[in-house]
């Protein structure tokens, strides 16, 4: 412990942070200056990792909630040797590895993408759950700590209630969060926004709460020591800090704690950039330099970290030698490899709702895939994730032997926690709710897509056929919104999301196979509440035919040189099959019917395959229980799509089918009308 070098190191972080913001003329310097003391003490004395093996699965993890404090992270990691000087000089610039908000980059120490406030620490809670889950299966090997860093804005975001409640309820003593409490927000002081007692709030959720001077290194150590000693609760360390710590004006007067220091370069405030650098011990002519004494100190720190990790690895290696089967299982979990699965063997009831078909698959997975965590937002008996739960058990404080998280009514929190589970690694997260409530989850779904996380979403009650519950529970526009993510490429150049709406029970088994085998991006399964008639098998096994859904679309009714191709997904496919059969009995016509479970996957196939399913110049009619835009791109300019342009109503599903025109009879009439329009042309 060297008070002088610790202070110098924290000031070096401050100088680097404000230099990045100043050069970029963009960013958030004040909070980075306030949080520097905690970051320095945490990373040099507490956080355990291997500098030579940044992806070591037994490392501690740090989850930043306040993504606007990216300069703080880059400055800290620069001292640790994870970034080059030029990286900091190119802060927020095209092609740099130091973007404006942190983007997942584990090799440089960035564990999560953050920016939308509140989600970062919820992901930390998810990582803590994953560690508890794994520790329960592997002799507490995964006893590492998950650290979070949150600010006033993150505490205010509604998601913090869900994360705080769940972490406290589960007694996640492996989760330690620092709250940088500086009384300043971007556009106002916090007392203009809130008067709540944050400490009491977290204590009521079952947290250990410690309030300290966030600039006092002795206090920081004391709080972290107490957090490490805590066996039953997560810990919140409320660090009372000063926005813009160390800022001075041109005449050398202190200028700290001001709102304008939050989101503007120091030189654009009443503080003076050059004088502030000097006050922090930096050379204004070389403000991106690491101070000599700090550089020497961090070299010792890195050597010590490497030594401690090496000693830990020796102990783990000894355990692996004594437990070869468990050791092999850990490697399999973290590689993402699945055990051998036979989805065709899963019994499915005839003409079942696809949510029930999903329950059958989940029951199978509960018995055959050991590293799945399934979560439901107080709907497990309705979204049918109880198919998994019946063969597992609910997480409880001090008992993570099961695999089910009852998240309560907290869809966004649940989805963000799933992201954290995926980020931790070794565990496959599945989350479920009604499709209409995917609206609550969108911010976390978007971050899953950006971070390329293989989260699985189960969305049931997929259409207006929810019926009596009325328009608030009947998804109309949700499929169109979700499928927009299928059109966006992630930074790896892949389709950022896979949305699957299976057309019958067997296709649901295939959809689950697609989802499980997709370890590159998130996948959503959109499932029906009502029963759906099984699609024809055309001589071959239904599973064999349905497996063509892996291409995004396939023909469920096929003939040579069709006069028209009917397209749909989900329950509307069986409606079109009935309509086609009725038409072929009444008029001379050849009809193909295609199930397009995922436009994104379908568009990734060869043009030749796509045109073998939907002829380029042929007549195409689409039926969708959502907005027509769901299928319009597939139907093409000459095609026609029958869908909805209004919200639902409260009535039995069968009545709504009649009123809205989703019957085989009306579909036949609409197809005939479309044919006549084209014949007249």
XYZ file of C-alpha atoms in Angstrom:
681
model
C 0.000 0.000 0.000
C 1.501 3.303 -1.121
C -0.797 6.290 -0.738
C 1.362 8.468 -2.963
C 1.459 6.064 -5.921
C -2.247 5.281 -5.553
C -3.147 8.970 -5.722
C -0.767 9.514 -8.618
C -2.277 6.552 -10.480
C -5.832 7.811 -10.013
C -4.775 11.264 -11.205
C -3.080 9.697 -14.234
C -6.383 7.993 -15.091
C -8.144 11.352 -14.776
C -5.614 13.081 -17.019
C -5.887 10.380 -19.669
C -9.681 10.429 -19.577
C -10.006 14.178 -20.051
C -7.313 14.111 -22.755
C -9.327 11.584 -24.745
C -12.478 13.673 -24.497
C -10.661 16.898 -25.307
C -8.967 15.514 -28.419
C -12.176 13.920 -29.663
C -14.158 17.036 -28.712
C -16.770 14.565 -27.531
C -17.446 12.477 -24.443
C -18.017 12.557 -20.696
C -15.013 13.612 -18.605
C -16.514 14.491 -15.213
C -17.756 11.078 -14.140
C -14.549 9.444 -15.357
C -12.613 11.741 -13.056
C -14.890 10.893 -10.149
C -14.633 7.127 -10.560
C -10.864 6.928 -11.039
C -10.016 6.125 -7.413
C -12.327 3.129 -7.202
C -11.216 1.746 -10.548
C -7.530 1.975 -9.652
C -7.931 0.238 -6.299
C -10.265 -2.414 -7.728
C -8.036 -3.337 -10.647
C -4.697 -3.238 -8.876
C -5.656 -4.904 -5.597
C -8.884 -6.903 -5.944
C -9.935 -7.946 -9.428
C -8.434 -11.350 -10.260
C -7.557 -12.135 -13.853
C -4.658 -13.325 -15.967
C -3.081 -10.527 -18.063
C -1.674 -13.199 -20.380
C -5.027 -14.968 -20.773
C -7.802 -12.370 -20.759
C -10.476 -14.934 -21.638
C -9.614 -17.218 -18.731
C -12.993 -18.604 -17.683
C -12.225 -18.436 -13.961
C -11.480 -14.688 -13.967
C -13.368 -12.042 -12.041
C -15.518 -9.904 -14.296
C -16.248 -6.180 -14.364
C -19.540 -4.949 -15.834
C -19.815 -1.267 -16.633
C -23.337 0.107 -16.541
C -22.445 3.724 -17.260
C -21.198 3.298 -20.811
C -20.694 7.032 -21.146
C -17.704 6.555 -18.823
C -15.832 4.626 -21.495
C -12.888 7.033 -21.168
C -12.487 5.849 -17.570
C -12.284 2.234 -18.710
C -9.876 2.875 -21.566
C -7.596 4.946 -19.319
C -7.561 2.203 -16.680
C -6.944 -0.546 -19.221
C -4.217 1.538 -20.874
C -2.318 1.490 -17.589
C -2.811 -2.279 -17.545
C -1.318 -2.583 -21.028
C -4.521 -3.506 -22.852
C -4.540 -0.438 -25.109
C -1.910 1.533 -26.990
C -1.393 5.268 -26.735
C -2.722 5.681 -30.279
C -5.916 3.886 -29.260
C -6.623 6.566 -26.683
C -5.697 9.317 -29.108
C -8.296 7.940 -31.541
C -11.093 7.843 -28.964
C -14.522 7.897 -30.657
C -13.008 7.911 -34.154
C -13.751 5.739 -37.165
C -12.126 2.320 -36.940
C -10.758 2.807 -33.439
C -10.931 0.198 -30.681
C -12.030 2.918 -28.270
C -15.629 3.674 -29.293
C -17.798 6.259 -27.571
C -19.532 3.634 -25.473
C -17.802 0.351 -24.602
C -18.321 -2.499 -27.029
C -17.564 -6.029 -25.904
C -13.860 -6.701 -26.291
C -12.847 -9.298 -23.712
C -9.256 -9.482 -24.907
C -8.865 -5.835 -23.877
C -10.899 -6.220 -20.700
C -14.308 -4.970 -21.850
C -16.801 -7.610 -20.708
C -19.990 -5.992 -22.004
C -21.382 -3.446 -24.395
C -23.055 -0.650 -22.452
C -24.641 2.706 -23.023
C -28.381 2.332 -22.477
C -28.351 2.949 -18.730
C -29.401 0.184 -16.363
C -28.668 -2.746 -18.645
C -24.977 -3.046 -17.804
C -25.460 -3.884 -14.150
C -28.393 -6.190 -14.959
C -25.996 -8.092 -17.220
C -23.649 -8.261 -14.235
C -26.440 -9.869 -12.215
C -26.849 -12.400 -15.026
C -23.134 -13.215 -14.950
C -23.356 -13.695 -11.172
C -26.273 -16.108 -11.657
C -24.289 -18.032 -14.276
C -21.327 -18.310 -11.886
C -23.595 -19.603 -9.098
C -25.170 -22.109 -11.501
C -21.758 -23.414 -12.575
C -20.357 -23.462 -9.052
C -23.264 -25.659 -7.965
C -22.184 -28.218 -10.575
C -18.397 -27.974 -10.318
C -17.355 -27.995 -6.656
C -17.544 -24.194 -6.317
C -14.739 -23.694 -8.846
C -16.572 -20.676 -10.225
C -16.281 -18.717 -6.997
C -15.050 -15.583 -8.727
C -16.567 -12.156 -8.188
C -18.675 -10.089 -10.557
C -18.173 -6.355 -10.113
C -20.561 -3.704 -11.362
C -20.211 0.045 -11.748
C -23.348 2.177 -11.822
C -24.195 5.879 -11.662
C -27.211 7.990 -10.729
C -28.828 7.465 -14.116
C -28.510 3.690 -13.966
C -30.002 3.599 -10.481
C -32.939 5.672 -11.741
C -33.665 3.502 -14.783
C -36.606 1.231 -13.982
C -34.578 -1.874 -14.810
C -32.573 -1.295 -11.617
C -35.627 -2.319 -9.598
C -35.797 -5.702 -11.290
C -32.040 -6.277 -11.066
C -31.932 -5.174 -7.431
C -34.894 -7.304 -6.433
C -33.651 -10.453 -8.148
C -30.044 -10.141 -6.960
C -31.190 -9.602 -3.378
C -33.779 -12.370 -3.496
C -31.213 -14.874 -4.756
C -28.544 -13.737 -2.287
C -25.921 -13.142 -4.985
C -23.009 -12.500 -2.648
C -20.670 -12.863 -5.631
C -22.026 -9.586 -7.055
C -20.421 -6.365 -5.801
C -21.554 -3.054 -7.274
C -20.000 0.370 -6.897
C -22.450 3.257 -7.138
C -20.662 6.418 -8.224
C -22.917 8.859 -6.389
C -21.905 12.403 -7.300
C -25.253 14.240 -7.213
C -24.874 15.319 -10.847
C -26.755 14.196 -13.946
C -26.338 15.176 -17.560
C -28.854 18.012 -17.563
C -29.427 18.721 -13.879
C -28.410 18.003 -10.336
C -29.927 14.813 -8.944
C -31.899 16.675 -6.267
C -34.042 18.072 -9.081
C -34.965 14.516 -10.030
C -35.150 12.374 -6.924
C -35.196 12.408 -3.132
C -35.284 8.653 -2.565
C -33.082 6.937 -0.004
C -31.066 4.638 -2.249
C -29.384 2.798 0.624
C -32.700 1.921 2.242
C -34.103 0.827 -1.106
C -31.318 -1.678 -1.700
C -31.385 -2.850 1.905
C -35.083 -3.596 1.510
C -34.195 -5.825 -1.446
C -31.772 -7.768 0.728
C -28.478 -6.100 -0.154
C -25.571 -5.231 2.086
C -25.065 -1.474 1.679
C -21.881 0.405 2.563
C -21.570 4.156 2.110
C -18.072 5.606 1.777
C -16.037 8.553 0.582
C -15.415 7.338 -2.974
C -12.101 9.167 -3.143
C -10.722 7.724 0.084
C -8.629 4.696 -0.787
C -8.751 3.321 2.747
C -12.557 3.493 2.645
C -12.625 1.771 -0.759
C -10.472 -1.083 0.505
C -12.526 -1.445 3.663
C -15.756 -1.633 1.646
C -14.358 -4.182 -0.801
C -13.021 -6.296 2.063
C -16.452 -6.281 3.699
C -18.098 -7.183 0.389
C -15.723 -10.125 -0.056
C -16.519 -11.332 3.457
C -20.285 -11.200 2.858
C -21.733 -14.706 2.473
C -25.465 -14.099 1.991
C -26.053 -10.855 0.118
C -24.942 -8.824 -2.868
C -23.145 -5.643 -1.864
C -23.771 -2.072 -2.933
C -20.903 0.306 -2.225
C -22.233 3.848 -2.397
C -19.198 5.944 -3.171
C -19.780 9.629 -2.541
C -17.691 11.173 -5.293
C -17.168 14.555 -6.915
C -17.997 15.162 -10.562
C -14.890 16.467 -12.298
C -12.574 15.649 -9.393
C -9.382 17.697 -9.821
C -10.705 20.329 -12.241
C -9.447 23.877 -11.852
C -10.038 27.201 -13.587
C -7.453 29.283 -15.409
C -6.444 30.986 -12.168
C -6.015 27.676 -10.380
C -9.252 27.805 -8.390
C -11.001 24.474 -7.832
C -13.979 23.910 -10.123
C -15.562 20.577 -9.213
C -19.024 19.098 -8.838
C -20.596 21.159 -11.618
C -23.237 19.826 -14.001
C -21.471 21.067 -17.120
C -18.483 18.836 -16.361
C -20.614 15.765 -17.074
C -20.920 15.755 -20.841
C -18.588 18.357 -22.359
C -14.822 18.519 -22.919
C -13.150 20.289 -20.010
C -11.976 23.059 -22.321
C -15.591 23.860 -23.175
C -16.478 24.519 -19.532
C -15.458 27.137 -16.977
C -12.610 24.822 -16.021
C -9.274 25.131 -17.823
C -7.997 22.007 -19.565
C -4.279 22.826 -19.383
C -4.385 23.966 -15.759
C -6.383 20.878 -14.839
C -3.781 18.628 -16.451
C -1.096 20.369 -14.466
C -3.118 20.022 -11.290
C -3.270 16.280 -11.951
C 0.490 16.036 -12.442
C 0.327 15.606 -16.207
C 2.435 17.244 -18.887
C 0.096 19.311 -21.106
C 2.518 18.760 -24.004
C 2.260 15.003 -23.589
C -1.068 14.457 -21.874
C -1.465 10.843 -23.071
C 1.687 9.752 -21.243
C 1.775 7.276 -18.388
C 3.624 8.798 -15.436
C 6.967 7.065 -14.834
C 6.187 5.997 -11.270
C 2.731 4.796 -12.320
C 4.196 2.770 -15.153
C 6.623 1.062 -12.793
C 3.830 0.390 -10.280
C 1.560 -1.169 -12.873
C 4.377 -3.377 -14.124
C 4.590 -4.828 -10.615
C 0.805 -5.169 -10.494
C 0.722 -7.131 -13.736
C 3.493 -9.436 -12.586
C 1.585 -10.100 -9.373
C -1.698 -10.732 -11.244
C 0.037 -13.210 -13.546
C 1.656 -14.984 -10.598
C -1.639 -15.267 -8.676
C -3.454 -16.551 -11.764
C -0.715 -19.105 -12.344
C -1.043 -20.370 -8.774
C -4.808 -20.586 -9.202
C -4.397 -22.493 -12.453
C -2.196 -25.073 -10.751
C -4.960 -25.751 -8.218
C -7.586 -25.967 -10.950
C -5.379 -28.324 -12.956
C -5.092 -30.598 -9.940
C -8.876 -30.609 -9.610
C -9.245 -31.406 -13.308
C -6.885 -34.376 -12.978
C -8.965 -35.696 -10.089
C -12.271 -35.033 -11.906
C -11.705 -35.815 -15.603
C -15.393 -36.217 -16.483
C -16.377 -32.919 -14.876
C -13.369 -31.227 -16.446
C -14.444 -32.437 -19.875
C -17.941 -31.154 -19.189
C -16.653 -27.653 -18.324
C -14.762 -27.521 -21.611
C -17.880 -28.638 -23.483
C -20.032 -26.026 -21.762
C -17.674 -23.183 -22.616
C -16.949 -24.350 -26.164
C -20.640 -24.076 -26.999
C -20.724 -27.657 -28.238
C -24.036 -29.416 -27.729
C -24.432 -33.024 -26.675
C -25.836 -35.373 -29.296
C -29.529 -34.522 -29.629
C -32.306 -36.138 -31.654
C -35.099 -33.624 -32.104
C -36.985 -36.054 -34.328
C -37.429 -38.352 -31.330
C -39.409 -35.806 -29.305
C -43.055 -36.950 -29.175
C -45.458 -34.263 -30.322
C -49.207 -34.389 -29.929
C -51.276 -34.123 -33.086
C -52.621 -30.695 -34.005
C -51.029 -29.057 -30.954
C -50.480 -25.406 -30.174
C -46.869 -24.568 -30.904
C -46.407 -23.376 -27.300
C -47.316 -26.924 -26.218
C -44.935 -28.344 -28.801
C -42.246 -26.070 -27.364
C -43.003 -27.424 -23.877
C -42.295 -30.932 -25.155
C -38.940 -29.802 -26.541
C -38.052 -27.993 -23.324
C -38.816 -31.139 -21.348
C -36.441 -33.042 -23.609
C -33.747 -30.385 -23.234
C -34.092 -30.419 -19.442
C -33.064 -34.075 -19.514
C -30.383 -33.831 -22.210
C -28.679 -30.414 -22.050
C -27.199 -29.743 -18.633
C -26.147 -26.125 -19.056
C -29.451 -24.387 -19.825
C -31.039 -21.726 -17.646
C -34.689 -21.070 -18.492
C -36.468 -17.993 -17.187
C -40.053 -16.785 -17.393
C -41.686 -13.482 -16.484
C -44.361 -14.945 -14.181
C -45.850 -16.948 -17.059
C -44.217 -20.375 -16.887
C -47.580 -22.166 -16.798
C -48.835 -20.130 -19.762
C -45.792 -19.728 -21.989
C -45.275 -23.433 -21.244
C -41.703 -23.154 -20.050
C -43.033 -25.321 -17.241
C -42.198 -28.138 -19.633
C -38.626 -27.496 -18.500
C -39.484 -26.596 -14.917
C -41.285 -29.901 -14.313
C -37.956 -31.652 -14.858
C -35.829 -29.089 -13.055
C -36.272 -26.721 -10.096
C -36.397 -23.008 -9.353
C -33.308 -21.097 -8.241
C -33.366 -20.209 -4.575
C -30.967 -18.431 -2.274
C -28.042 -20.785 -1.627
C -29.496 -23.362 -4.013
C -28.669 -23.149 -7.715
C -28.848 -26.879 -8.375
C -31.860 -26.380 -10.643
C -32.043 -24.489 -13.896
C -35.101 -22.261 -13.719
C -35.281 -18.562 -12.832
C -38.711 -17.252 -11.909
C -37.974 -13.654 -12.866
C -41.311 -12.220 -11.817
C -42.950 -9.502 -13.880
C -39.755 -7.941 -15.203
C -39.364 -8.660 -18.904
C -36.587 -6.137 -19.606
C -34.595 -7.148 -16.541
C -34.989 -10.817 -17.426
C -33.756 -10.233 -20.973
C -30.760 -8.192 -19.783
C -29.919 -10.874 -17.206
C -29.973 -13.419 -20.049
C -27.416 -11.287 -21.876
C -25.201 -11.392 -18.793
C -25.559 -15.168 -18.534
C -24.458 -15.462 -22.162
C -21.576 -13.032 -21.643
C -20.291 -15.030 -18.690
C -20.111 -18.112 -20.848
C -20.727 -21.774 -20.205
C -24.518 -21.458 -19.966
C -27.317 -21.234 -22.558
C -29.988 -18.680 -21.536
C -33.651 -19.065 -22.502
C -36.236 -16.411 -21.584
C -39.981 -16.448 -22.116
C -43.061 -14.244 -22.044
C -46.059 -13.347 -24.216
C -45.089 -12.034 -27.655
C -46.842 -8.709 -27.099
C -44.529 -8.111 -24.130
C -41.477 -8.415 -26.330
C -42.014 -4.657 -26.487
C -40.713 -4.467 -22.910
C -37.637 -6.478 -23.903
C -36.551 -4.651 -27.058
C -33.632 -2.669 -25.556
C -32.030 -5.866 -24.257
C -32.830 -7.799 -27.442
C -31.046 -5.077 -29.379
C -27.963 -5.337 -27.151
C -28.026 -9.123 -27.539
C -27.963 -8.624 -31.317
C -25.140 -6.067 -31.112
C -23.083 -8.262 -28.765
C -23.786 -11.404 -30.843
C -25.167 -13.339 -27.886
C -26.917 -16.666 -28.422
C -29.902 -15.919 -26.181
C -33.087 -17.863 -26.941
C -36.423 -16.055 -26.651
C -39.705 -17.935 -26.299
C -42.661 -15.714 -27.217
C -46.095 -17.281 -26.992
C -49.632 -16.002 -27.647
C -48.363 -14.876 -31.016
C -51.440 -13.253 -32.571
C -54.878 -11.742 -32.127
C -56.026 -15.286 -31.344
C -55.211 -14.561 -27.708
C -58.859 -13.634 -27.999
C -60.738 -12.559 -24.911
C -57.736 -10.757 -23.393
C -58.279 -8.019 -25.958
C -56.064 -5.599 -27.859
C -53.538 -5.001 -25.060
C -52.521 -8.655 -25.251
C -52.900 -9.241 -28.984
C -49.672 -8.696 -30.942
C -50.232 -7.021 -34.299
C -47.077 -5.034 -35.097
C -44.617 -7.064 -32.981
C -43.574 -9.534 -35.664
C -42.745 -6.728 -38.066
C -40.621 -5.063 -35.392
C -38.733 -8.215 -34.470
C -38.117 -9.167 -38.091
C -36.441 -5.814 -38.702
C -33.500 -7.222 -36.734
C -33.271 -10.023 -39.301
C -32.474 -7.335 -41.855
C -29.626 -5.800 -39.834
C -26.116 -7.216 -40.006
C -23.954 -7.323 -36.896
C -20.307 -6.284 -36.902
C -19.306 -9.810 -37.931
C -21.395 -9.382 -41.055
C -24.009 -11.933 -40.026
C -27.772 -11.597 -39.807
C -28.057 -10.106 -36.314
C -31.182 -11.997 -35.223
C -33.150 -15.097 -36.241
C -36.933 -14.930 -35.819
C -38.792 -18.239 -36.175
C -42.567 -18.637 -36.310
C -43.196 -22.374 -36.789
C -46.299 -23.621 -38.596
C -47.050 -26.763 -36.577
C -45.774 -28.949 -33.748
C -43.076 -30.774 -35.736
C -41.837 -27.535 -37.249
C -41.544 -26.268 -33.663
C -39.125 -29.104 -32.904
C -37.081 -28.036 -35.926
C -37.264 -24.403 -34.852
C -35.819 -25.356 -31.470
C -33.060 -27.274 -33.230
C -32.245 -24.169 -35.278
C -32.226 -22.063 -32.117
C -29.992 -24.432 -30.128
C -27.521 -24.830 -32.962
C -27.300 -21.074 -33.505
C -24.470 -20.045 -31.180
C -23.631 -16.853 -33.050
C -26.721 -14.655 -32.667
C -29.956 -14.423 -30.642
C -32.985 -16.430 -31.767
C -36.666 -15.840 -31.114
C -39.401 -18.495 -31.298
C -42.857 -17.034 -31.914
C -45.469 -19.552 -30.781
C -49.221 -19.949 -30.826
C -51.619 -20.190 -27.911
C -54.261 -21.993 -29.960
C -54.036 -25.458 -31.507
C -52.802 -25.670 -35.100
C -53.583 -28.405 -37.587
C -50.565 -30.496 -38.544
C -49.191 -29.873 -42.017
C -49.159 -32.700 -44.598
C -46.129 -34.980 -44.747
C -46.312 -35.815 -48.484
C -45.100 -39.376 -48.087
C -41.856 -38.650 -46.221
C -41.671 -38.169 -42.462
C -43.035 -34.834 -41.337
C -39.821 -34.114 -39.413
C -37.715 -34.729 -42.511
C -39.819 -32.304 -44.525
C -40.017 -29.751 -41.721
C -36.220 -29.827 -41.433
C -36.185 -27.813 -44.642
C -37.250 -24.933 -42.394
C -33.531 -24.617 -41.627
C -33.352 -22.839 -44.964
C -35.884 -20.299 -43.720
C -38.644 -21.478 -46.027
C -39.840 -24.557 -47.889
C -42.830 -25.948 -49.732
C -45.373 -27.809 -47.623
C -47.568 -28.361 -50.680
C -45.834 -28.690 -54.006
C -46.713 -29.162 -57.644
C -44.868 -28.629 -60.913
C -45.390 -25.266 -62.634
C -47.819 -23.807 -60.073
C -50.292 -21.148 -61.132
C -49.876 -19.415 -57.781
C -47.743 -19.733 -54.640
C -49.283 -19.101 -51.239
C -46.910 -18.005 -48.460
C -47.270 -17.648 -44.702
C -45.739 -18.665 -41.409
C -47.153 -19.899 -38.129
C -50.814 -20.863 -37.907
C -51.680 -19.172 -41.191
C -49.889 -21.902 -43.154
C -52.508 -24.514 -42.273
C -55.224 -22.006 -43.198
C -53.658 -21.660 -46.651
C -53.404 -25.445 -47.024
C -57.156 -25.689 -46.432
C -57.820 -22.793 -48.804
C -55.671 -24.401 -51.506
C -57.484 -27.715 -51.187
C -60.845 -25.969 -51.418
C -59.806 -24.001 -54.502
C -58.408 -27.036 -56.295
C -61.762 -28.747 -55.815
C -63.716 -25.827 -57.248
C -61.523 -24.606 -60.116
C -58.737 -25.914 -62.310
C -55.620 -24.546 -60.679
C -52.219 -25.722 -59.440
C -51.141 -24.276 -56.087
C -47.957 -24.356 -54.054
C -47.943 -23.460 -50.364
C -44.762 -22.331 -48.605
C -43.964 -22.008 -44.926
C -41.491 -19.155 -44.499
C -40.435 -19.546 -40.886
C -37.677 -16.904 -41.168
C -37.273 -14.370 -43.942
C -33.712 -13.725 -42.805
C -32.648 -17.349 -43.158
C -34.586 -17.659 -46.406
C -32.852 -14.633 -47.937
C -29.479 -16.122 -47.017
C -30.113 -19.051 -49.390
C -29.101 -19.082 -53.037
C -31.280 -17.189 -55.500
C -31.947 -20.506 -57.180
C -33.363 -21.991 -53.994
C -35.404 -18.902 -53.167
C -36.976 -18.896 -56.626
C -37.731 -22.628 -56.396
C -39.942 -21.786 -53.419
C -41.281 -18.377 -54.494
C -41.101 -18.046 -58.319
C -39.648 -14.707 -59.341
C -42.326 -13.876 -61.892
C -45.159 -15.986 -60.508
C -48.301 -14.986 -58.669
C -47.796 -14.860 -54.885
C -50.410 -14.476 -52.184
C -49.481 -14.068 -48.539
C -51.514 -14.428 -45.355
C -50.312 -13.002 -42.036
C -52.014 -12.401 -38.701
C -49.905 -9.287 -38.308
C -49.101 -6.319 -40.497
C -48.958 -7.070 -44.235
C -45.347 -5.828 -44.264
C -44.416 -9.144 -42.628
C -44.674 -10.807 -46.052
C -44.756 -7.996 -48.613
C -41.045 -8.192 -49.375
C -41.378 -11.912 -49.997
C -44.527 -11.551 -52.091
C -42.868 -8.985 -54.333
C -44.325 -6.063 -56.257
C -46.863 -8.204 -58.100
C -47.885 -10.149 -55.032
C -50.693 -9.523 -52.599
C -50.704 -9.932 -48.810
C -53.781 -10.176 -46.638
C -53.070 -9.030 -43.112
C -54.253 -6.651 -40.413
C -54.208 -2.874 -40.321
C -55.881 -2.451 -36.944
C -55.559 -3.511 -33.304
C -57.452 -6.500 -31.974
C -60.688 -6.789 -30.022
C -61.859 -8.823 -27.061
C -63.697 -11.958 -28.219
C -63.097 -15.698 -28.547
C -60.365 -16.564 -31.040
C -62.775 -18.358 -33.385
C -64.982 -15.272 -33.507
C -62.009 -13.041 -34.291
C -60.949 -15.385 -37.094
C -64.385 -14.889 -38.637
C -64.517 -11.139 -38.052
C -60.991 -10.496 -39.311
C -61.239 -12.863 -42.269
C -58.720 -15.488 -41.162
C -60.668 -18.512 -42.350
C -59.931 -20.823 -45.223
C -63.169 -19.637 -46.864
C -62.176 -15.978 -46.800
C -58.611 -16.810 -47.782
C -60.003 -18.657 -50.825
C -62.128 -15.644 -51.732
C -59.150 -13.294 -51.393
C -57.020 -15.574 -53.567
C -59.737 -15.752 -56.239
C -60.059 -11.991 -56.195
C -56.288 -11.658 -56.632
C -56.320 -14.156 -59.508
C -59.114 -12.289 -61.282
C -57.295 -8.981 -60.897
C -54.219 -10.443 -62.555
C -56.133 -12.235 -65.289
C -57.882 -8.989 -66.195
C -54.500 -7.318 -66.533
